[in-house]
Amino acid sequence: MVGGLAVSAGRFLDALACLAGRRCQLCAAVLDDPRDHPLCPECASKLEPRRGGHCPLCGTCYADPCSPAYLCLTCRMSPPPWSGLAFHGPYDGPLKELVHRHKFGHEHGLGRLLSFLARQAWTLRGLGRPDVIVPVPMLPGHVLRRGFNQSAELARMLGRTMSLRPLTHALVKTRETRTQSSLGRAARRGNVAGAFAASTEIRGRHILIVDDVMTTGATMTACVRACLEAGAAKVDVFVLARAL
Ligand SMILES: [Zn+2]
Ligand SMILES: [Zn+2]
């Protein structure tokens, strides 16, 4: 009887901790001080932003994360059209799990954690504050089918930390494209080339384009080119994760 009461009390306290957001948002361990960090120390160490061993322009990650960041051969030969990149880390492990849970599991409760990770990555890369923040757009029909655009959600989260409201209409998708994951590198470029258009209200402004994951960079390249064609002064890009 006493044991049963203890179990019930434990469950009640667990439920209260969940409601109060006092649990690690990755492993659900109870946090000592949830105001400091949305993760327990163990999960925080697994979700450290990438500090080295990558290309600072395209985010390609090299084998040794402790080596300095340096430009990859592709970026030296043919640099992407954006000025700077901020990303949290490779699309792997717990970061991959979180992006999946947000995108496909519709776990909007992950907002606090994703905001924290986005801000952490943004601060680390030291790119200047943009004038305008825009998400990689989806066609309206696709947003309706999925229920939300995960890039727009991320742009809202990151924008809130900079006191910037995303201009979701400033960059639009103008035509249907095939799913990029079904295509090779060259075909991806052709698939999305010219599929985006930007409003002239971004003319002369410093733009930040936000997406959740970048794989070959074909979609981001098409978005950045649309912004530059519309007269943007400078375009930086932000992705939470860079696919390996
Ligand atoms: Zn944890
Ligand atoms: Zn590179």
XYZ file of N, CA, C and O in Angstrom, residues 4-71:
272
model
N 2.698 1.483 -3.233
C 1.800 1.967 -4.295
C 1.656 3.475 -4.243
O 1.683 4.156 -5.272
N 1.535 4.017 -3.021
C 1.399 5.478 -2.869
C 2.654 6.188 -3.357
O 2.584 7.230 -4.003
N 3.838 5.559 -3.037
C 5.116 6.167 -3.447
C 5.210 6.232 -4.965
O 5.635 7.234 -5.527
N 4.769 5.104 -5.641
C 4.822 5.084 -7.107
C 3.916 6.161 -7.677
O 4.281 6.922 -8.577
N 2.679 6.279 -7.107
C 1.734 7.280 -7.607
C 2.291 8.680 -7.426
O 2.192 9.525 -8.310
N 2.895 8.915 -6.241
C 3.460 10.243 -5.975
C 4.585 10.542 -6.962
O 4.689 11.651 -7.481
N 5.402 9.501 -7.245
C 6.503 9.675 -8.196
C 5.972 10.040 -9.571
O 6.476 10.953 -10.220
N 4.887 9.328 -9.986
C 4.313 9.611 -11.314
C 3.729 11.024 -11.347
O 3.842 11.735 -12.345
N 3.101 11.405 -10.231
C 2.508 12.744 -10.155
C 3.591 13.818 -10.294
O 3.446 14.780 -11.054
N 4.728 13.595 -9.578
C 5.838 14.571 -9.649
C 6.458 14.600 -11.043
O 6.815 15.664 -11.554
N 6.538 13.398 -11.691
C 7.061 13.338 -13.066
C 6.169 14.153 -13.994
O 6.642 14.911 -14.837
N 4.854 13.983 -13.830
C 3.903 14.698 -14.692
C 4.042 16.204 -14.485
O 4.030 16.982 -15.444
N 4.203 16.613 -13.206
C 4.375 18.047 -12.922
C 5.647 18.581 -13.581
O 5.656 19.675 -14.141
N 6.727 17.777 -13.512
C 8.009 18.198 -14.106
C 7.853 18.382 -15.613
O 8.368 19.331 -16.189
N 7.075 17.461 -16.239
C 6.851 17.574 -17.689
C 6.089 18.847 -18.011
O 6.442 19.604 -18.909
N 5.001 19.065 -17.227
C 4.171 20.245 -17.479
C 4.968 21.519 -17.289
O 4.785 22.501 -17.998
N 5.853 21.536 -16.323
C 6.627 22.734 -16.025
C 7.840 22.857 -16.940
O 8.600 23.796 -16.830
N 8.040 21.899 -17.880
C 9.172 21.950 -18.795
C 10.488 21.744 -18.078
O 11.506 22.282 -18.477
N 10.478 20.940 -16.992
C 11.710 20.765 -16.222
C 12.452 19.500 -16.609
O 13.152 18.919 -15.813
N 12.226 19.040 -17.806
C 12.909 17.824 -18.244
C 13.779 18.116 -19.448
O 13.485 19.015 -20.228
N 14.838 17.332 -19.558
C 15.706 17.415 -20.737
C 14.841 17.124 -21.964
O 14.106 16.144 -21.969
N 14.933 17.964 -22.996
C 14.049 17.796 -24.147
C 14.534 16.701 -25.087
O 13.892 16.422 -26.076
N 15.637 16.060 -24.743
C 16.110 14.953 -25.574
C 15.877 13.605 -24.881
O 15.327 12.693 -25.463
N 16.283 13.477 -23.604
C 16.188 12.168 -22.946
C 15.173 12.150 -21.803
O 14.972 11.122 -21.179
N 14.541 13.292 -21.524
C 13.493 13.424 -20.507
C 13.999 13.310 -19.074
O 13.194 13.181 -18.141
N 15.325 13.371 -18.837
C 15.836 13.398 -17.457
C 15.383 14.705 -16.786
O 15.290 15.740 -17.446
N 15.099 14.625 -15.482
C 14.678 15.840 -14.756
C 15.879 16.775 -14.629
O 16.991 16.342 -14.320
N 15.657 18.062 -14.911
C 16.750 19.038 -14.890
C 16.856 19.710 -13.531
O 15.840 19.984 -12.888
N 18.098 19.997 -13.096
C 18.302 20.717 -11.840
C 17.794 22.145 -11.954
O 17.057 22.633 -11.124
N 18.244 22.840 -13.008
C 17.818 24.219 -13.199
C 17.462 24.438 -14.666
O 18.328 24.741 -15.492
N 16.186 24.260 -15.026
C 15.778 24.332 -16.427
C 15.922 25.723 -17.028
O 15.817 25.889 -18.236
N 16.152 26.747 -16.183
C 16.278 28.105 -16.745
C 17.593 28.261 -17.494
O 17.725 29.074 -18.385
N 18.623 27.477 -17.083
C 19.933 27.611 -17.700
C 20.006 26.988 -19.081
O 20.645 27.491 -19.970
N 19.359 25.833 -19.243
C 19.621 25.008 -20.408
C 18.442 24.052 -20.606
O 17.954 23.482 -19.633
N 17.992 23.823 -21.835
C 16.886 22.873 -22.023
C 17.337 21.415 -22.085
O 16.527 20.542 -22.346
N 18.649 21.149 -21.850
C 19.160 19.777 -21.931
C 19.887 19.402 -20.644
O 20.454 20.263 -19.965
N 19.927 18.097 -20.350
C 20.744 17.632 -19.230
C 22.220 17.717 -19.674
O 22.492 17.773 -20.881
N 23.190 17.738 -18.754
C 24.589 17.902 -19.156
C 25.061 16.853 -20.160
O 25.810 17.158 -21.085
N 24.573 15.605 -20.004
C 25.016 14.535 -20.919
C 24.544 14.803 -22.352
O 25.317 14.711 -23.311
N 23.262 15.187 -22.501
C 22.732 15.459 -23.847
C 23.350 16.742 -24.399
O 23.591 16.837 -25.605
N 23.601 17.724 -23.521
C 24.218 18.976 -23.986
C 25.585 18.693 -24.592
O 25.957 19.283 -25.609
N 26.324 17.739 -23.983
C 27.660 17.440 -24.515
C 27.562 16.743 -25.873
O 28.439 16.861 -26.705
N 26.434 16.001 -26.090
C 26.258 15.328 -27.391
C 25.775 16.311 -28.455
O 25.817 16.027 -29.635
N 25.240 17.451 -28.020
C 24.685 18.419 -28.975
C 25.485 19.717 -28.982
O 24.913 20.791 -29.132
N 26.784 19.590 -28.817
C 27.656 20.776 -28.904
C 27.727 21.231 -30.360
O 27.806 20.393 -31.264
N 27.689 22.531 -30.634
C 27.845 22.955 -32.034
C 29.232 22.629 -32.560
O 30.199 22.584 -31.791
N 29.316 22.371 -33.856
C 30.594 22.060 -34.488
C 31.506 23.291 -34.432
O 31.144 24.358 -34.911
N 32.665 23.144 -33.844
C 33.564 24.301 -33.677
C 34.737 24.280 -34.644
O 35.405 25.281 -34.846
N 35.049 23.139 -35.240
C 36.183 23.073 -36.170
C 36.055 21.854 -37.052
O 35.082 21.091 -36.958
N 37.063 21.667 -37.929
C 37.052 20.497 -38.799
C 35.934 20.542 -39.818
O 35.323 19.523 -40.127
N 35.642 21.745 -40.339
C 34.600 21.866 -41.359
C 34.946 23.006 -42.297
O 35.811 23.840 -41.995
N 34.242 23.053 -43.446
C 34.397 24.177 -44.369
C 33.455 25.285 -43.891
O 32.247 25.059 -43.752
N 33.977 26.494 -43.619
C 33.117 27.549 -43.076
C 32.095 28.082 -44.080
O 31.142 28.748 -43.694
N 32.265 27.748 -45.373
C 31.358 28.297 -46.381
C 30.233 27.333 -46.759
O 29.118 27.749 -47.027
N 30.521 26.026 -46.799
C 29.458 25.082 -47.180
C 29.147 24.089 -46.060
O 28.198 23.320 -46.170
N 29.934 24.090 -44.980
C 29.631 23.236 -43.835
C 30.055 21.788 -44.003
O 29.735 20.953 -43.147
N 30.758 21.456 -45.087
C 31.263 20.080 -45.228
C 32.114 19.758 -44.005
O 32.993 20.539 -43.639
N 31.840 18.621 -43.359
C 32.571 18.276 -42.134
C 33.669 17.270 -42.451
O 33.441 16.288 -43.160
N 34.858 17.530 -41.928
C 36.002 16.636 -42.136
C 36.069 15.638 -40.973
O 35.344 15.775 -39.992
N 37.012 14.676 -41.121
C 37.061 13.588 -40.141
C 37.404 14.090 -38.733
O 36.854 13.599 -37.752
N 38.300 15.084 -38.625
C 38.765 15.509 -37.302
C 38.065 16.800 -36.855
O 38.378 17.886 -37.354
N 37.130 16.701 -35.906
C 36.403 17.903 -35.476
C 37.280 18.884 -34.694
O 36.853 20.009 -34.426
N 38.490 18.448 -34.317
C 39.369 19.328 -33.541
C 40.327 20.127 -34.434
O 41.053 20.994 -33.948
N 40.339 19.819 -35.743
C 41.227 20.585 -36.635
C 40.573 21.949 -36.900
O 39.380 22.124 -36.678
N 41.361 22.926 -37.388
C 40.750 24.235 -37.659
C 39.763 24.152 -38.824
O 39.824 23.202 -39.617
N 38.888 25.154 -38.930
C 37.981 25.218 -40.081
C 38.765 25.760 -41.273
O 39.563 26.679 -41.114
N 38.584 25.159 -42.422
C 39.241 25.674 -43.628
C 38.374 25.378 -44.852
O 37.582 24.434 -44.838
N 38.544 26.198 -45.913
C 37.710 26.067 -47.109
C 37.972 24.740 -47.808
O 39.134 24.350 -47.989
